[in-house]
PDB file of C-alpha atoms in Angstrom:
ATOM      1  CA  UNK A1340     -76.589 -12.498 157.512  1.00 73.00           C
ATOM      2  CA  UNK A1341     -80.166 -14.058 157.630  1.00 95.00           C
ATOM      3  CA  UNK A1342     -81.884 -13.651 153.925  1.00 96.00           C
ATOM      4  CA  UNK A1343     -85.221 -13.131 155.345  1.00 96.00           C
ATOM      5  CA  UNK A1344     -84.098  -9.845 157.037  1.00 96.00           C
ATOM      6  CA  UNK A1345     -82.245  -8.849 153.797  1.00 96.00           C
ATOM      7  CA  UNK A1346     -85.433  -9.338 152.112  1.00 97.00           C
ATOM      8  CA  UNK A1347     -87.788  -7.414 154.703  1.00 96.00           C
ATOM      9  CA  UNK A1348     -85.005  -4.648 154.401  1.00 94.00           C
ATOM     10  CA  UNK A1349     -85.497  -4.317 150.521  1.00 95.00           C
ATOM     11  CA  UNK A1350     -89.357  -4.303 150.720  1.00 94.00           C
ATOM     12  CA  UNK A1351     -89.022  -1.697 153.596  1.00 94.00           C
ATOM     13  CA  UNK A1352     -87.053   0.520 151.286  1.00 90.00           C
ATOM     14  CA  UNK A1353     -89.629   0.279 148.595  1.00 88.00           C
ATOM     15  CA  UNK A1354     -92.494   0.552 150.509  1.00 91.00           C
ATOM     16  CA  UNK A1355     -91.301   4.087 152.147  1.00 90.00           C
ATOM     17  CA  UNK A1356     -90.197   5.290 148.578  1.00 83.00           C
ATOM     18  CA  UNK A1357     -86.568   6.010 149.904  1.00 82.00           C
ATOM     19  CA  UNK A1358     -84.669   6.755 146.907  1.00 90.00           C
ATOM     20  CA  UNK A1359     -81.496   7.011 148.579  1.00 93.00           C
ATOM     21  CA  UNK A1360     -81.259   3.449 149.310  1.00 94.00           C
ATOM     22  CA  UNK A1361     -81.598   2.479 145.570  1.00 96.00           C
ATOM     23  CA  UNK A1362     -77.799   1.451 145.657  1.00 97.00           C
ATOM     24  CA  UNK A1363     -78.148  -0.740 148.387  1.00 95.00           C
ATOM     25  CA  UNK A1364     -81.184  -2.350 146.590  1.00 97.00           C
ATOM     26  CA  UNK A1365     -78.851  -2.597 143.566  1.00 98.00           C
ATOM     27  CA  UNK A1366     -76.198  -4.557 145.466  1.00 97.00           C
ATOM     28  CA  UNK A1367     -78.697  -6.769 146.908  1.00 98.00           C
ATOM     29  CA  UNK A1368     -79.286  -7.746 143.102  1.00 98.00           C
ATOM     30  CA  UNK A1369     -76.197 -10.334 143.753  1.00 98.00           C
ATOM     31  CA  UNK A1370     -77.476 -11.698 146.931  1.00 98.00           C
ATOM     32  CA  UNK A1371     -76.948 -15.533 146.936  1.00 97.00           C
ATOM     33  CA  UNK A1372     -80.722 -15.780 148.077  1.00 97.00           C
ATOM     34  CA  UNK A1373     -83.285 -15.770 145.325  1.00 97.00           C
ATOM     35  CA  UNK A1374     -85.727 -14.308 147.871  1.00 96.00           C
ATOM     36  CA  UNK A1375     -83.660 -11.187 148.218  1.00 98.00           C
ATOM     37  CA  UNK A1376     -82.834 -10.678 144.814  1.00 98.00           C
ATOM     38  CA  UNK A1377     -86.577 -10.840 144.146  1.00 97.00           C
ATOM     39  CA  UNK A1378     -87.424  -8.100 146.736  1.00 97.00           C
ATOM     40  CA  UNK A1379     -84.644  -5.938 145.589  1.00 97.00           C
ATOM     41  CA  UNK A1380     -85.709  -6.042 142.156  1.00 98.00           C
ATOM     42  CA  UNK A1381     -89.283  -5.565 143.173  1.00 96.00           C
ATOM     43  CA  UNK A1382     -88.293  -2.225 144.795  1.00 95.00           C
ATOM     44  CA  UNK A1383     -86.025  -1.260 141.783  1.00 97.00           C
ATOM     45  CA  UNK A1384     -88.600  -2.007 139.289  1.00 97.00           C
ATOM     46  CA  UNK A1385     -91.283   0.464 141.688  1.00 94.00           C
ATOM     47  CA  UNK A1386     -88.802   3.064 141.263  1.00 94.00           C
ATOM     48  CA  UNK A1387     -87.689   2.804 137.880  1.00 95.00           C
ATOM     49  CA  UNK A1388     -90.968   1.704 136.133  1.00 94.00           C
ATOM     50  CA  UNK A1389     -89.009  -0.727 134.221  1.00 96.00           C
ATOM     51  CA  UNK A1390     -87.281  -4.033 134.578  1.00 97.00           C
ATOM     52  CA  UNK A1391     -83.547  -4.805 133.923  1.00 98.00           C
ATOM     53  CA  UNK A1392     -83.851  -8.164 135.583  1.00 97.00           C
ATOM     54  CA  UNK A1393     -82.165 -10.773 136.707  1.00 98.00           C
ATOM     55  CA  UNK A1394     -84.880 -13.243 136.043  1.00 96.00           C
ATOM     56  CA  UNK A1395     -86.194 -15.377 139.213  1.00 94.00           C
ATOM     57  CA  UNK A1396     -83.251 -18.242 139.885  1.00 94.00           C
ATOM     58  CA  UNK A1397     -80.498 -16.392 138.037  1.00 96.00           C
ATOM     59  CA  UNK A1398     -77.037 -17.422 137.691  1.00 97.00           C
ATOM     60  CA  UNK A1399     -74.568 -14.932 139.145  1.00 97.00           C
ATOM     61  CA  UNK A1400     -73.341 -13.998 135.773  1.00 98.00           C
ATOM     62  CA  UNK A1401     -76.939 -12.649 135.084  1.00 98.00           C
ATOM     63  CA  UNK A1402     -77.161 -11.255 138.491  1.00 98.00           C
ATOM     64  CA  UNK A1403     -73.820  -9.325 137.986  1.00 98.00           C
ATOM     65  CA  UNK A1404     -75.266  -8.173 134.137  1.00 98.00           C
ATOM     66  CA  UNK A1405     -78.556  -6.729 135.982  1.00 98.00           C
ATOM     67  CA  UNK A1406     -76.715  -5.424 138.654  1.00 98.00           C
ATOM     68  CA  UNK A1407     -74.567  -3.285 136.243  1.00 98.00           C
ATOM     69  CA  UNK A1408     -77.696  -2.127 134.115  1.00 98.00           C
ATOM     70  CA  UNK A1409     -79.375  -0.831 137.199  1.00 98.00           C
ATOM     71  CA  UNK A1410     -76.283   1.050 138.509  1.00 98.00           C
ATOM     72  CA  UNK A1411     -75.946   2.334 134.810  1.00 98.00           C
ATOM     73  CA  UNK A1412     -79.865   3.600 135.135  1.00 98.00           C
ATOM     74  CA  UNK A1413     -79.293   4.719 138.656  1.00 97.00           C
ATOM     75  CA  UNK A1414     -76.061   7.169 137.374  1.00 96.00           C
ATOM     76  CA  UNK A1415     -77.958   8.316 134.647  1.00 95.00           C
ATOM     77  CA  UNK A1416     -81.059   9.278 136.427  1.00 89.00           C
ATOM     78  CA  UNK A1417     -78.810  10.968 139.173  1.00 83.00           C
ATOM     79  CA  UNK A1418     -76.920  13.433 136.487  1.00 80.00           C
TER      80      UNK A1418
END
């Protein structure tokens, strides 16, 4: 439940290049903590070499939109 633990988990997934955790990182894009969102986004950007957002301090709607974009990218990449 602690944001710092969720943030650390996101960073660990990216650092280990564990692509099977991409769906988990996408879920964290909608996290209530901006620190967690930024860590998840950093991990996803490292896998995708592109940025689907959200911007720092984004509201819930922007986070949902970014999560949908990341999910679409992941689905297309998985085909």
